[in-house]
Each structure stands twice: as C-alpha cells, then as structure tokens.
Amino acid sequence: AKKGVIEAQERYGWMCFKGEGGEKNVKAAAVFFKMARKNGSVNAIYGHASVLYEKAKLKGERSFYKASAQCFKRFLESSTAVSFKERVDSWESLISIYNFLGEEGGCSLCQASLNQEKEKKAENLRGLMEKISAGNQEVLFDCAERLLGEDEGVGSYALEIKKHLELSVEKRNGKAMFLYAKILLEGEGGAQELRKARFLFGKLARKGHFGAQGYYGLMCYQGIGGEQDYKKAEAYLKKSADKGNSTSQNTLALMYHYGLGVDKDLEEAGSYFVRAAKQGDVNEVYLIFYNNEDSEFSDEDPEPDDESSDFVEGDSYDSR
C-alpha cells in the first residue's frame, strides 16, 4: 500500500476500518482510502465516505454528515460499473444523512433513485435467468461467479443457478464443475456438501486445474470434507503455490514452519511467506518470525496529521 499499489491501499484501508488483523484504526483507513482516491480508485471513494459517515454518527456533527454525503454522491456519480451492494448502501446512507439534516427533498430524491436502481437490477436478473434457461453457459458461469461474490439480488436465484450448473457438470464441463464445487463448499442454494465439494475439487486438481489444486490442498490440510491428509495437502498446495496462489503459499509455509506432515524447513517456510507477502497477503507467523526491523513490511498504521485530513479535499456540500 505504501508503494502505491491501489488494490493494496483499498484492502488495507478496509482492514484498518474493520479492525481485521489488528485494532480498528479509522484514521489510518482514511489515509489509505485517500491515497487510493488520488490514484484513481472509484471504490476508495466509497470507503472514504464510509469512514466519514461512521465519524458523523459517532460525533453527531453536521459537518461530518455533509462531508460524507458529498463523498457518497461523488461515488455514485463516478461509475455505474461498481458493486450493486455498495451502490445500494450509498443510497441508503444518503437517505439516513438527509433525514438527520432535515432535508426532505434530498431524502425523497435518493429514495426514488434507490427504488429505480433496485427495479433495474431485478429486471436485468430476470433477463439473465431466461438466458440460462435457454442454455447460455457463459451467462450461467457469470451468474455463478456473482453468486459466490455475494452479488445482491443473484442470491434469490441461487437454487436455480445451482441446478443448471449440476446439469453442466453431468456433461463433464470443467468450469461448471469448479463453480459447482465452490457453491457446494459455500452452501449457496442449500446446505454445504463438503464431501462432494472435496471430491470434485480433487477430480479437477488431478487433471491440473489451478484453482481446484488450491482448494483441494487446503481441504486436505484442514480435514474438511474428509480426513486430514498432510501428504496430499503438501502435494497440491505446492502445485498451487508455485503458480502464484498466495493462500496456498501461506498454508504451505505454515506446514514447513511447524513441520506438519513434512520435515520442518524454516528456509522453505520463509520463502513461501515472502512470496505471499509480496502479493499483499501477509501472514501473522511471517510477521512474528520472519519479518525483521529493516523489512519493507510493517504492521504499524500511519496516522494523519490532524482531524481535518478526514474531510474530502476540495469538496463543497450540495444536497441536491
């Protein structure tokens, strides 16, 4: 994040805001969201607006409510190609803000925009389901990925998507099998089916499917959907890790660090921890045992100079 990687700035901002991997640090979140905004990130505008809105609710000051409203509006105006869930949250936050500020006109406009956006989303989804029923595999796979990504609205069609994927799996479609296994693992469209998910991941992994190798190795490592099997875990996690999967790299590093089913090898563990960390996936064991004081990775959150740095630079308030 400090090196200017936008995705890392966004992710680190949310980690600070939510208190993931450490104490909650709203000021640091604001710093990194602002950095990402300056680098052109639309999603960071939403993150910054969320920080301002939380401050507004904590402090009860109109100035923070106005600043957060301006930031949410800028996010909504920036692009329609962002997460539907985040857009809905932004409209709902604006409605609450205008209620607090006593501005009925702004509240009504936002409610009308929210209703319009929800109806447009529902109409779009109905059209997609019709295409899936007609046998469009590309649309089916796209909707399955959106379902796994927790795209609001798609969840109401989870059972239908799952049934169509199962039909494609019966025709031995590899992509359908991978998505179906993930849906079984997550329990979308019904209960989790862990043994079946592990079986399907294993089947794909043996054929060299990159994503399946990571999932299968992890399930063997954790004993999910079957017995714990460190030998298989190492074999498939290594295949996935060597192809760049950071989760597999960290898990394999833990195996070497603690000697779980393998000979303890701190040098090998450190190598995989570093490879994962360079992708922004920093494991706590890495920070404790492998991260020296001169390392480029630090767990210290930077602090802004003063409270005013939380405001949107150059923004003026407009309730229209």
PDB file of C-alpha atoms in Angstrom:
ATOM      1  CA  ALA A   1       0.000   0.000   0.000  1.00  0.00           C
ATOM      2  CA  LYS A   2       2.814   2.391   0.866  1.00  0.00           C
ATOM      3  CA  LYS A   3       4.401   1.666  -2.513  1.00  0.00           C
ATOM      4  CA  GLY A   4       1.315   2.965  -4.337  1.00  0.00           C
ATOM      5  CA  VAL A   5      -0.445  -0.297  -5.241  1.00  0.00           C
ATOM      6  CA  ILE A   6      -4.103   0.768  -5.484  1.00  0.00           C
ATOM      7  CA  GLU A   7      -5.606  -2.638  -4.679  1.00  0.00           C
ATOM      8  CA  ALA A   8      -3.414  -2.897  -1.571  1.00  0.00           C
ATOM      9  CA  GLN A   9      -4.357   0.624  -0.473  1.00  0.00           C
ATOM     10  CA  GLU A  10      -8.053  -0.211  -0.779  1.00  0.00           C
ATOM     11  CA  ARG A  11      -7.691  -3.546   1.014  1.00  0.00           C
ATOM     12  CA  TYR A  12      -5.513  -2.121   3.773  1.00  0.00           C
ATOM     13  CA  GLY A  13      -7.954   0.749   4.227  1.00  0.00           C
ATOM     14  CA  TRP A  14     -10.812  -1.703   4.775  1.00  0.00           C
ATOM     15  CA  MET A  15      -8.703  -3.820   7.134  1.00  0.00           C
ATOM     16  CA  CYS A  16      -7.958  -0.749   9.249  1.00  0.00           C
ATOM     17  CA  PHE A  17     -11.603   0.355   9.125  1.00  0.00           C
ATOM     18  CA  LYS A  18     -12.984  -3.068  10.137  1.00  0.00           C
ATOM     19  CA  GLY A  19     -10.187  -3.968  12.562  1.00  0.00           C
ATOM     20  CA  GLU A  20      -9.068  -7.028  10.581  1.00  0.00           C
ATOM     21  CA  GLY A  21      -5.638  -8.353  11.573  1.00  0.00           C
ATOM     22  CA  GLY A  22      -5.259  -5.732  14.305  1.00  0.00           C
ATOM     23  CA  GLU A  23      -7.028  -2.943  16.138  1.00  0.00           C
ATOM     24  CA  LYS A  24      -9.555  -0.798  14.336  1.00  0.00           C
ATOM     25  CA  ASN A  25      -7.889   2.389  13.067  1.00  0.00           C
ATOM     26  CA  VAL A  26     -10.316   4.742  11.348  1.00  0.00           C
ATOM     27  CA  LYS A  27      -7.713   7.467  10.854  1.00  0.00           C
ATOM     28  CA  ALA A  28      -5.340   5.115   9.049  1.00  0.00           C
ATOM     29  CA  ALA A  29      -8.265   3.869   6.944  1.00  0.00           C
ATOM     30  CA  ALA A  30      -8.976   7.442   5.864  1.00  0.00           C
ATOM     31  CA  VAL A  31      -5.316   7.941   4.908  1.00  0.00           C
ATOM     32  CA  PHE A  32      -5.179   4.899   2.640  1.00  0.00           C
ATOM     33  CA  PHE A  33      -8.599   5.469   1.082  1.00  0.00           C
ATOM     34  CA  LYS A  34      -7.494   8.999   0.211  1.00  0.00           C
ATOM     35  CA  MET A  35      -4.240   7.669  -1.257  1.00  0.00           C
ATOM     36  CA  ALA A  36      -6.187   5.225  -3.429  1.00  0.00           C
ATOM     37  CA  ARG A  37      -8.603   8.001  -4.480  1.00  0.00           C
ATOM     38  CA  LYS A  38      -5.718  10.133  -5.668  1.00  0.00           C
ATOM     39  CA  ASN A  39      -4.527   7.147  -7.703  1.00  0.00           C
ATOM     40  CA  GLY A  40      -7.898   6.963  -9.450  1.00  0.00           C
ATOM     41  CA  SER A  41      -9.800   4.344  -7.432  1.00  0.00           C
ATOM     42  CA  VAL A  42     -13.587   4.736  -7.539  1.00  0.00           C
ATOM     43  CA  ASN A  43     -14.135   2.119  -4.827  1.00  0.00           C
ATOM     44  CA  ALA A  44     -11.867   4.066  -2.469  1.00  0.00           C
ATOM     45  CA  ILE A  45     -14.371   6.959  -2.660  1.00  0.00           C
ATOM     46  CA  TYR A  46     -16.961   4.609  -1.168  1.00  0.00           C
ATOM     47  CA  GLY A  47     -14.501   3.539   1.523  1.00  0.00           C
ATOM     48  CA  HIS A  48     -13.682   7.138   2.388  1.00  0.00           C
ATOM     49  CA  ALA A  49     -17.390   8.008   2.507  1.00  0.00           C
ATOM     50  CA  SER A  50     -17.952   5.106   4.914  1.00  0.00           C
ATOM     51  CA  VAL A  51     -15.196   6.407   7.200  1.00  0.00           C
ATOM     52  CA  LEU A  52     -16.705   9.894   7.220  1.00  0.00           C
ATOM     53  CA  TYR A  53     -20.191   8.535   7.858  1.00  0.00           C
ATOM     54  CA  GLU A  54     -19.019   6.496  10.840  1.00  0.00           C
ATOM     55  CA  LYS A  55     -17.327   9.590  12.260  1.00  0.00           C
ATOM     56  CA  ALA A  56     -20.533  11.536  11.700  1.00  0.00           C
ATOM     57  CA  LYS A  57     -22.585   9.001  13.681  1.00  0.00           C
ATOM     58  CA  LEU A  58     -20.016   8.943  16.487  1.00  0.00           C
ATOM     59  CA  LYS A  59     -19.585  12.698  16.759  1.00  0.00           C
ATOM     60  CA  GLY A  60     -23.095  13.777  15.753  1.00  0.00           C
ATOM     61  CA  GLU A  61     -21.674  16.798  13.919  1.00  0.00           C
ATOM     62  CA  ARG A  62     -23.412  18.180  10.825  1.00  0.00           C
ATOM     63  CA  SER A  63     -20.083  18.939   9.150  1.00  0.00           C
ATOM     64  CA  PHE A  64     -19.156  15.251   9.049  1.00  0.00           C
ATOM     65  CA  TYR A  65     -22.635  14.313   7.780  1.00  0.00           C
ATOM     66  CA  LYS A  66     -22.289  16.867   4.992  1.00  0.00           C
ATOM     67  CA  ALA A  67     -18.803  15.676   4.067  1.00  0.00           C
ATOM     68  CA  SER A  68     -19.893  12.033   3.966  1.00  0.00           C
ATOM     69  CA  ALA A  69     -22.950  12.908   1.852  1.00  0.00           C
ATOM     70  CA  GLN A  70     -20.745  14.684  -0.682  1.00  0.00           C
ATOM     71  CA  CYS A  71     -18.411  11.697  -0.800  1.00  0.00           C
ATOM     72  CA  PHE A  72     -21.233   9.155  -1.282  1.00  0.00           C
ATOM     73  CA  LYS A  73     -22.655  11.311  -4.080  1.00  0.00           C
ATOM     74  CA  ARG A  74     -19.297  11.502  -5.793  1.00  0.00           C
ATOM     75  CA  PHE A  75     -19.020   7.713  -5.637  1.00  0.00           C
ATOM     76  CA  LEU A  76     -22.480   7.225  -7.148  1.00  0.00           C
ATOM     77  CA  GLU A  77     -21.742   9.727  -9.911  1.00  0.00           C
ATOM     78  CA  SER A  78     -18.327   8.256 -10.732  1.00  0.00           C
ATOM     79  CA  SER A  79     -19.420   4.975 -12.288  1.00  0.00           C
ATOM     80  CA  THR A  80     -22.325   2.560 -12.609  1.00  0.00           C
ATOM     81  CA  ALA A  81     -19.920  -0.371 -13.057  1.00  0.00           C
ATOM     82  CA  VAL A  82     -19.245  -0.734  -9.334  1.00  0.00           C
ATOM     83  CA  SER A  83     -20.749  -3.172  -6.842  1.00  0.00           C
ATOM     84  CA  PHE A  84     -24.541  -3.046  -6.677  1.00  0.00           C
ATOM     85  CA  LYS A  85     -24.346  -3.727  -2.946  1.00  0.00           C
ATOM     86  CA  GLU A  86     -22.114  -0.697  -2.421  1.00  0.00           C
ATOM     87  CA  ARG A  87     -24.407   1.496  -4.528  1.00  0.00           C
ATOM     88  CA  VAL A  88     -27.452   0.412  -2.511  1.00  0.00           C
ATOM     89  CA  ASP A  89     -25.570   1.050   0.729  1.00  0.00           C
ATOM     90  CA  SER A  90     -24.592   4.513  -0.547  1.00  0.00           C
ATOM     91  CA  TRP A  91     -28.181   5.447  -1.410  1.00  0.00           C
ATOM     92  CA  GLU A  92     -29.430   4.164   1.949  1.00  0.00           C
ATOM     93  CA  SER A  93     -26.693   6.073   3.779  1.00  0.00           C
ATOM     94  CA  LEU A  94     -27.629   9.255   1.914  1.00  0.00           C
ATOM     95  CA  ILE A  95     -31.279   8.793   2.907  1.00  0.00           C
ATOM     96  CA  SER A  96     -30.247   8.497   6.576  1.00  0.00           C
ATOM     97  CA  ILE A  97     -27.953  11.505   6.287  1.00  0.00           C
ATOM     98  CA  TYR A  98     -30.624  13.722   4.735  1.00  0.00           C
ATOM     99  CA  ASN A  99     -33.059  12.568   7.419  1.00  0.00           C
ATOM    100  CA  PHE A 100     -30.574  13.675  10.068  1.00  0.00           C
ATOM    101  CA  LEU A 101     -30.053  17.004   8.299  1.00  0.00           C
ATOM    102  CA  GLY A 102     -33.817  17.512   7.962  1.00  0.00           C
ATOM    103  CA  GLU A 103     -33.731  17.747   4.178  1.00  0.00           C
ATOM    104  CA  GLU A 104     -36.876  16.016   2.928  1.00  0.00           C
ATOM    105  CA  GLY A 105     -36.226  16.887  -0.720  1.00  0.00           C
ATOM    106  CA  GLY A 106     -32.825  15.198  -0.797  1.00  0.00           C
ATOM    107  CA  CYS A 107     -34.262  12.217   1.065  1.00  0.00           C
ATOM    108  CA  SER A 108     -37.104  11.764  -1.450  1.00  0.00           C
ATOM    109  CA  LEU A 109     -34.775  12.027  -4.453  1.00  0.00           C
ATOM    110  CA  CYS A 110     -32.441   9.414  -3.027  1.00  0.00           C
ATOM    111  CA  GLN A 111     -35.308   7.049  -2.220  1.00  0.00           C
ATOM    112  CA  ALA A 112     -36.625   7.366  -5.779  1.00  0.00           C
ATOM    113  CA  SER A 113     -33.141   6.680  -7.207  1.00  0.00           C
ATOM    114  CA  LEU A 114     -32.728   3.668  -4.930  1.00  0.00           C
ATOM    115  CA  ASN A 115     -36.093   2.197  -5.975  1.00  0.00           C
ATOM    116  CA  GLN A 116     -35.255   2.752  -9.637  1.00  0.00           C
ATOM    117  CA  GLU A 117     -31.869   1.070  -9.280  1.00  0.00           C
ATOM    118  CA  LYS A 118     -33.343  -1.959  -7.485  1.00  0.00           C
ATOM    119  CA  GLU A 119     -36.034  -2.405 -10.146  1.00  0.00           C
ATOM    120  CA  LYS A 120     -33.451  -2.124 -12.925  1.00  0.00           C
ATOM    121  CA  LYS A 121     -31.343  -4.782 -11.186  1.00  0.00           C
ATOM    122  CA  ALA A 122     -34.339  -7.110 -10.787  1.00  0.00           C
ATOM    123  CA  GLU A 123     -35.292  -6.712 -14.457  1.00  0.00           C
ATOM    124  CA  ASN A 124     -31.719  -7.429 -15.525  1.00  0.00           C
ATOM    125  CA  LEU A 125     -31.583 -10.591 -13.399  1.00  0.00           C
ATOM    126  CA  ARG A 126     -34.875 -11.875 -14.814  1.00  0.00           C
ATOM    127  CA  GLY A 127     -33.401 -11.487 -18.285  1.00  0.00           C
ATOM    128  CA  LEU A 128     -30.242 -13.361 -17.285  1.00  0.00           C
ATOM    129  CA  MET A 129     -32.250 -16.247 -15.827  1.00  0.00           C
ATOM    130  CA  GLU A 130     -34.174 -16.547 -19.100  1.00  0.00           C
ATOM    131  CA  LYS A 131     -30.869 -16.842 -20.984  1.00  0.00           C
ATOM    132  CA  ILE A 132     -29.643 -19.504 -18.547  1.00  0.00           C
ATOM    133  CA  SER A 133     -32.861 -21.488 -19.017  1.00  0.00           C
ATOM    134  CA  ALA A 134     -32.264 -21.281 -22.779  1.00  0.00           C
ATOM    135  CA  GLY A 135     -28.852 -22.912 -22.302  1.00  0.00           C
ATOM    136  CA  ASN A 136     -26.468 -19.931 -22.303  1.00  0.00           C
ATOM    137  CA  GLN A 137     -23.404 -21.316 -20.488  1.00  0.00           C
ATOM    138  CA  GLU A 138     -21.484 -18.043 -20.468  1.00  0.00           C
ATOM    139  CA  VAL A 139     -24.286 -16.264 -18.603  1.00  0.00           C
ATOM    140  CA  LEU A 140     -24.637 -19.227 -16.234  1.00  0.00           C
ATOM    141  CA  PHE A 141     -20.951 -19.092 -15.291  1.00  0.00           C
ATOM    142  CA  ASP A 142     -21.067 -15.311 -14.869  1.00  0.00           C
ATOM    143  CA  CYS A 143     -24.085 -15.527 -12.546  1.00  0.00           C
ATOM    144  CA  ALA A 144     -22.460 -18.346 -10.556  1.00  0.00           C
ATOM    145  CA  GLU A 145     -19.358 -16.213 -10.016  1.00  0.00           C
ATOM    146  CA  ARG A 146     -21.533 -13.270  -8.965  1.00  0.00           C
ATOM    147  CA  LEU A 147     -23.411 -15.544  -6.563  1.00  0.00           C
ATOM    148  CA  LEU A 148     -20.118 -16.627  -4.982  1.00  0.00           C
ATOM    149  CA  GLY A 149     -19.094 -12.962  -4.849  1.00  0.00           C
ATOM    150  CA  GLU A 150     -22.229 -12.195  -2.806  1.00  0.00           C
ATOM    151  CA  ASP A 151     -23.765 -10.013  -5.512  1.00  0.00           C
ATOM    152  CA  GLU A 152     -27.013  -8.784  -4.002  1.00  0.00           C
ATOM    153  CA  GLY A 153     -30.041  -9.996  -5.942  1.00  0.00           C
ATOM    154  CA  VAL A 154     -28.382 -13.036  -7.508  1.00  0.00           C
ATOM    155  CA  GLY A 155     -28.852 -14.890  -4.227  1.00  0.00           C
ATOM    156  CA  SER A 156     -32.595 -15.164  -4.843  1.00  0.00           C
ATOM    157  CA  TYR A 157     -31.768 -17.345  -7.857  1.00  0.00           C
ATOM    158  CA  ALA A 158     -29.138 -19.467  -6.064  1.00  0.00           C
ATOM    159  CA  LEU A 159     -31.103 -22.732  -6.286  1.00  0.00           C
ATOM    160  CA  GLU A 160     -31.820 -22.252  -9.991  1.00  0.00           C
ATOM    161  CA  ILE A 161     -28.156 -21.460 -10.752  1.00  0.00           C
ATOM    162  CA  LYS A 162     -27.036 -24.491  -8.746  1.00  0.00           C
ATOM    163  CA  LYS A 163     -29.401 -26.826 -10.647  1.00  0.00           C
ATOM    164  CA  HIS A 164     -28.208 -25.591 -14.048  1.00  0.00           C
ATOM    165  CA  LEU A 165     -24.565 -25.981 -13.001  1.00  0.00           C
ATOM    166  CA  GLU A 166     -25.256 -29.544 -11.886  1.00  0.00           C
ATOM    167  CA  LEU A 167     -26.637 -30.330 -15.346  1.00  0.00           C
ATOM    168  CA  SER A 168     -23.463 -28.934 -16.914  1.00  0.00           C
ATOM    169  CA  VAL A 169     -21.322 -30.989 -14.530  1.00  0.00           C
ATOM    170  CA  GLU A 170     -23.121 -34.125 -15.739  1.00  0.00           C
ATOM    171  CA  LYS A 171     -21.935 -33.178 -19.243  1.00  0.00           C
ATOM    172  CA  ARG A 172     -18.346 -33.056 -17.867  1.00  0.00           C
ATOM    173  CA  ASN A 173     -17.864 -29.317 -18.211  1.00  0.00           C
ATOM    174  CA  GLY A 174     -14.725 -28.469 -16.164  1.00  0.00           C
ATOM    175  CA  LYS A 175     -15.595 -24.831 -15.465  1.00  0.00           C
ATOM    176  CA  ALA A 176     -19.095 -25.808 -14.348  1.00  0.00           C
ATOM    177  CA  MET A 177     -17.614 -28.465 -12.074  1.00  0.00           C
ATOM    178  CA  PHE A 178     -15.267 -25.961 -10.418  1.00  0.00           C
ATOM    179  CA  LEU A 179     -18.013 -23.395  -9.827  1.00  0.00           C
ATOM    180  CA  TYR A 180     -20.407 -26.105  -8.639  1.00  0.00           C
ATOM    181  CA  ALA A 181     -17.819 -27.386  -6.146  1.00  0.00           C
ATOM    182  CA  LYS A 182     -17.350 -23.860  -4.799  1.00  0.00           C
ATOM    183  CA  ILE A 183     -21.118 -23.447  -4.413  1.00  0.00           C
ATOM    184  CA  LEU A 184     -21.295 -26.770  -2.533  1.00  0.00           C
ATOM    185  CA  LEU A 185     -18.444 -25.616  -0.310  1.00  0.00           C
ATOM    186  CA  GLU A 186     -20.119 -22.284   0.456  1.00  0.00           C
ATOM    187  CA  GLY A 187     -23.599 -23.751   0.854  1.00  0.00           C
ATOM    188  CA  GLU A 188     -25.225 -21.476  -1.726  1.00  0.00           C
ATOM    189  CA  GLY A 189     -28.676 -22.651  -2.769  1.00  0.00           C
ATOM    190  CA  GLY A 190     -28.869 -25.151   0.094  1.00  0.00           C
ATOM    191  CA  ALA A 191     -26.758 -26.810   2.767  1.00  0.00           C
ATOM    192  CA  GLN A 192     -22.988 -27.241   2.479  1.00  0.00           C
ATOM    193  CA  GLU A 193     -21.960 -30.509   0.839  1.00  0.00           C
ATOM    194  CA  LEU A 194     -18.322 -30.689   1.876  1.00  0.00           C
ATOM    195  CA  ARG A 195     -17.534 -34.284   0.950  1.00  0.00           C
ATOM    196  CA  LYS A 196     -18.930 -33.818  -2.544  1.00  0.00           C
ATOM    197  CA  ALA A 197     -17.100 -30.482  -2.932  1.00  0.00           C
ATOM    198  CA  ARG A 198     -13.808 -32.103  -1.911  1.00  0.00           C
ATOM    199  CA  PHE A 199     -14.372 -34.987  -4.335  1.00  0.00           C
ATOM    200  CA  LEU A 200     -14.984 -32.599  -7.249  1.00  0.00           C
ATOM    201  CA  PHE A 201     -12.028 -30.371  -6.387  1.00  0.00           C
ATOM    202  CA  GLY A 202      -9.839 -33.468  -6.174  1.00  0.00           C
ATOM    203  CA  LYS A 203     -11.033 -34.700  -9.548  1.00  0.00           C
ATOM    204  CA  LEU A 204     -10.177 -31.375 -11.169  1.00  0.00           C
ATOM    205  CA  ALA A 205      -6.922 -30.999  -9.246  1.00  0.00           C
ATOM    206  CA  ARG A 206      -5.616 -34.312 -10.575  1.00  0.00           C
ATOM    207  CA  LYS A 207      -6.258 -33.007 -14.089  1.00  0.00           C
ATOM    208  CA  GLY A 208      -4.140 -29.916 -13.378  1.00  0.00           C
ATOM    209  CA  HIS A 209      -6.881 -27.344 -12.651  1.00  0.00           C
ATOM    210  CA  PHE A 210      -5.042 -24.471 -10.934  1.00  0.00           C
ATOM    211  CA  GLY A 211      -7.908 -23.181  -8.782  1.00  0.00           C
ATOM    212  CA  ALA A 212      -9.028 -26.662  -7.758  1.00  0.00           C
ATOM    213  CA  GLN A 213      -5.491 -27.594  -6.667  1.00  0.00           C
ATOM    214  CA  GLY A 214      -5.531 -24.777  -4.116  1.00  0.00           C
ATOM    215  CA  TYR A 215      -8.981 -25.656  -2.758  1.00  0.00           C
ATOM    216  CA  TYR A 216      -8.280 -29.397  -2.639  1.00  0.00           C
ATOM    217  CA  GLY A 217      -4.919 -28.903  -0.936  1.00  0.00           C
ATOM    218  CA  LEU A 218      -6.467 -26.623   1.667  1.00  0.00           C
ATOM    219  CA  MET A 219      -9.344 -29.020   2.376  1.00  0.00           C
ATOM    220  CA  CYS A 220      -6.855 -31.872   2.823  1.00  0.00           C
ATOM    221  CA  TYR A 221      -4.762 -29.674   5.113  1.00  0.00           C
ATOM    222  CA  GLN A 222      -7.723 -28.710   7.298  1.00  0.00           C
ATOM    223  CA  GLY A 223      -9.529 -32.052   7.136  1.00  0.00           C
ATOM    224  CA  ILE A 224     -12.639 -30.521   5.543  1.00  0.00           C
ATOM    225  CA  GLY A 225     -14.966 -32.928   3.742  1.00  0.00           C
ATOM    226  CA  GLY A 226     -12.802 -35.896   4.700  1.00  0.00           C
ATOM    227  CA  GLU A 227      -9.779 -36.958   6.690  1.00  0.00           C
ATOM    228  CA  GLN A 228      -6.825 -34.665   7.251  1.00  0.00           C
ATOM    229  CA  ASP A 229      -4.117 -35.670   4.782  1.00  0.00           C
ATOM    230  CA  TYR A 230      -0.885 -33.674   5.006  1.00  0.00           C
ATOM    231  CA  LYS A 231       0.776 -35.652   2.217  1.00  0.00           C
ATOM    232  CA  LYS A 232      -1.884 -34.720  -0.328  1.00  0.00           C
ATOM    233  CA  ALA A 233      -2.098 -31.232   1.138  1.00  0.00           C
ATOM    234  CA  GLU A 234       1.604 -30.596   0.516  1.00  0.00           C
ATOM    235  CA  ALA A 235       1.496 -32.048  -2.990  1.00  0.00           C
ATOM    236  CA  TYR A 236      -1.441 -29.948  -4.195  1.00  0.00           C
ATOM    237  CA  LEU A 237      -0.688 -26.799  -2.215  1.00  0.00           C
ATOM    238  CA  LYS A 238       2.799 -26.789  -3.752  1.00  0.00           C
ATOM    239  CA  LYS A 239       1.358 -27.032  -7.258  1.00  0.00           C
ATOM    240  CA  SER A 240      -0.959 -24.115  -6.495  1.00  0.00           C
ATOM    241  CA  ALA A 241       1.658 -22.090  -4.591  1.00  0.00           C
ATOM    242  CA  ASP A 242       4.227 -22.404  -7.362  1.00  0.00           C
ATOM    243  CA  LYS A 243       1.647 -20.988  -9.769  1.00  0.00           C
ATOM    244  CA  GLY A 244       1.220 -17.916  -7.550  1.00  0.00           C
ATOM    245  CA  ASN A 245      -1.725 -18.607  -5.230  1.00  0.00           C
ATOM    246  CA  SER A 246      -0.956 -16.598  -2.074  1.00  0.00           C
ATOM    247  CA  THR A 247      -3.318 -18.586   0.180  1.00  0.00           C
ATOM    248  CA  SER A 248      -1.577 -21.801  -0.856  1.00  0.00           C
ATOM    249  CA  GLN A 249       1.823 -20.134  -0.342  1.00  0.00           C
ATOM    250  CA  ASN A 250       0.969 -19.132   3.227  1.00  0.00           C
ATOM    251  CA  THR A 251      -0.573 -22.517   4.068  1.00  0.00           C
ATOM    252  CA  LEU A 252       2.418 -24.390   2.671  1.00  0.00           C
ATOM    253  CA  ALA A 253       4.718 -22.044   4.593  1.00  0.00           C
ATOM    254  CA  LEU A 254       2.872 -22.939   7.814  1.00  0.00           C
ATOM    255  CA  MET A 255       3.360 -26.615   7.112  1.00  0.00           C
ATOM    256  CA  TYR A 256       7.117 -26.130   6.696  1.00  0.00           C
ATOM    257  CA  HIS A 257       7.315 -23.763   9.674  1.00  0.00           C
ATOM    258  CA  TYR A 258       5.647 -26.165  12.119  1.00  0.00           C
ATOM    259  CA  GLY A 259       6.674 -29.414  10.430  1.00  0.00           C
ATOM    260  CA  LEU A 260       3.092 -30.500   9.770  1.00  0.00           C
ATOM    261  CA  GLY A 261       3.346 -33.746   7.831  1.00  0.00           C
ATOM    262  CA  VAL A 262       6.655 -32.578   6.363  1.00  0.00           C
ATOM    263  CA  ASP A 263      10.191 -32.045   7.613  1.00  0.00           C
ATOM    264  CA  LYS A 264      10.467 -28.706   9.387  1.00  0.00           C
ATOM    265  CA  ASP A 265      12.184 -26.299   6.991  1.00  0.00           C
ATOM    266  CA  LEU A 266      12.327 -22.653   8.090  1.00  0.00           C
ATOM    267  CA  GLU A 267      14.130 -21.550   4.946  1.00  0.00           C
ATOM    268  CA  GLU A 268      11.430 -23.017   2.724  1.00  0.00           C
ATOM    269  CA  ALA A 269       8.727 -21.581   5.003  1.00  0.00           C
ATOM    270  CA  GLY A 270      10.259 -18.125   4.808  1.00  0.00           C
ATOM    271  CA  SER A 271      10.468 -18.332   1.032  1.00  0.00           C
ATOM    272  CA  TYR A 272       6.744 -19.038   0.643  1.00  0.00           C
ATOM    273  CA  PHE A 273       5.756 -16.477   3.306  1.00  0.00           C
ATOM    274  CA  VAL A 274       7.704 -13.783   1.430  1.00  0.00           C
ATOM    275  CA  ARG A 275       6.151 -14.723  -1.912  1.00  0.00           C
ATOM    276  CA  ALA A 276       2.676 -14.386  -0.398  1.00  0.00           C
ATOM    277  CA  ALA A 277       3.546 -11.141   1.388  1.00  0.00           C
ATOM    278  CA  LYS A 278       4.758  -9.580  -1.857  1.00  0.00           C
ATOM    279  CA  GLN A 279       1.225 -10.110  -3.171  1.00  0.00           C
ATOM    280  CA  GLY A 280      -0.225  -8.300  -0.151  1.00  0.00           C
ATOM    281  CA  ASP A 281      -1.212 -11.470   1.731  1.00  0.00           C
ATOM    282  CA  VAL A 282       0.803 -11.148   4.940  1.00  0.00           C
ATOM    283  CA  ASN A 283       0.525 -13.977   7.477  1.00  0.00           C
ATOM    284  CA  GLU A 284       0.877 -13.296  11.224  1.00  0.00           C
ATOM    285  CA  VAL A 285       3.510 -16.040  11.601  1.00  0.00           C
ATOM    286  CA  TYR A 286       5.549 -14.299   8.927  1.00  0.00           C
ATOM    287  CA  LEU A 287       5.372 -11.005  10.829  1.00  0.00           C
ATOM    288  CA  ILE A 288       6.429 -12.620  14.112  1.00  0.00           C
ATOM    289  CA  PHE A 289       9.214 -14.934  12.972  1.00  0.00           C
ATOM    290  CA  TYR A 290      10.429 -13.811   9.565  1.00  0.00           C
ATOM    291  CA  ASN A 291       9.907 -10.064   9.353  1.00  0.00           C
ATOM    292  CA  ASN A 292      12.962  -8.165  10.610  1.00  0.00           C
ATOM    293  CA  GLU A 293      13.013  -4.490  11.535  1.00  0.00           C
ATOM    294  CA  ASP A 294      14.503  -3.463   8.205  1.00  0.00           C
ATOM    295  CA  SER A 295      11.857  -5.261   6.186  1.00  0.00           C
ATOM    296  CA  GLU A 296       9.649  -3.391   3.745  1.00  0.00           C
ATOM    297  CA  PHE A 297       6.607  -4.909   5.528  1.00  0.00           C
ATOM    298  CA  SER A 298       5.484  -3.150   8.670  1.00  0.00           C
ATOM    299  CA  ASP A 299       2.452  -3.629  10.899  1.00  0.00           C
ATOM    300  CA  GLU A 300       2.394  -0.005  12.011  1.00  0.00           C
ATOM    301  CA  ASP A 301      -0.551   2.083  10.856  1.00  0.00           C
ATOM    302  CA  PRO A 302       0.320   5.623   9.736  1.00  0.00           C
ATOM    303  CA  GLU A 303      -1.601   8.420  11.411  1.00  0.00           C
ATOM    304  CA  PRO A 304      -2.891  11.545   9.664  1.00  0.00           C
ATOM    305  CA  ASP A 305      -1.639  14.885  10.910  1.00  0.00           C
ATOM    306  CA  ASP A 306      -4.989  16.123  12.185  1.00  0.00           C
ATOM    307  CA  GLU A 307      -8.740  15.580  12.152  1.00  0.00           C
ATOM    308  CA  SER A 308      -9.228  17.826   9.121  1.00  0.00           C
ATOM    309  CA  SER A 309      -7.437  15.292   6.931  1.00  0.00           C
ATOM    310  CA  ASP A 310     -10.515  13.071   7.178  1.00  0.00           C
ATOM    311  CA  PHE A 311     -12.554  15.505   5.077  1.00  0.00           C
ATOM    312  CA  VAL A 312     -12.865  15.305   1.331  1.00  0.00           C
ATOM    313  CA  GLU A 313     -10.278  17.668  -0.069  1.00  0.00           C
ATOM    314  CA  GLY A 314     -11.817  20.296  -2.309  1.00  0.00           C
ATOM    315  CA  ASP A 315     -15.391  19.079  -1.807  1.00  0.00           C
ATOM    316  CA  SER A 316     -18.189  21.500  -1.124  1.00  0.00           C
ATOM    317  CA  TYR A 317     -21.544  20.435   0.257  1.00  0.00           C
ATOM    318  CA  ASP A 318     -24.563  20.303  -2.028  1.00  0.00           C
ATOM    319  CA  SER A 319     -27.759  18.491  -1.009  1.00  0.00           C
ATOM    320  CA  ARG A 320     -29.202  18.400  -4.482  1.00  0.00           C
TER     321      ARG A 320
END
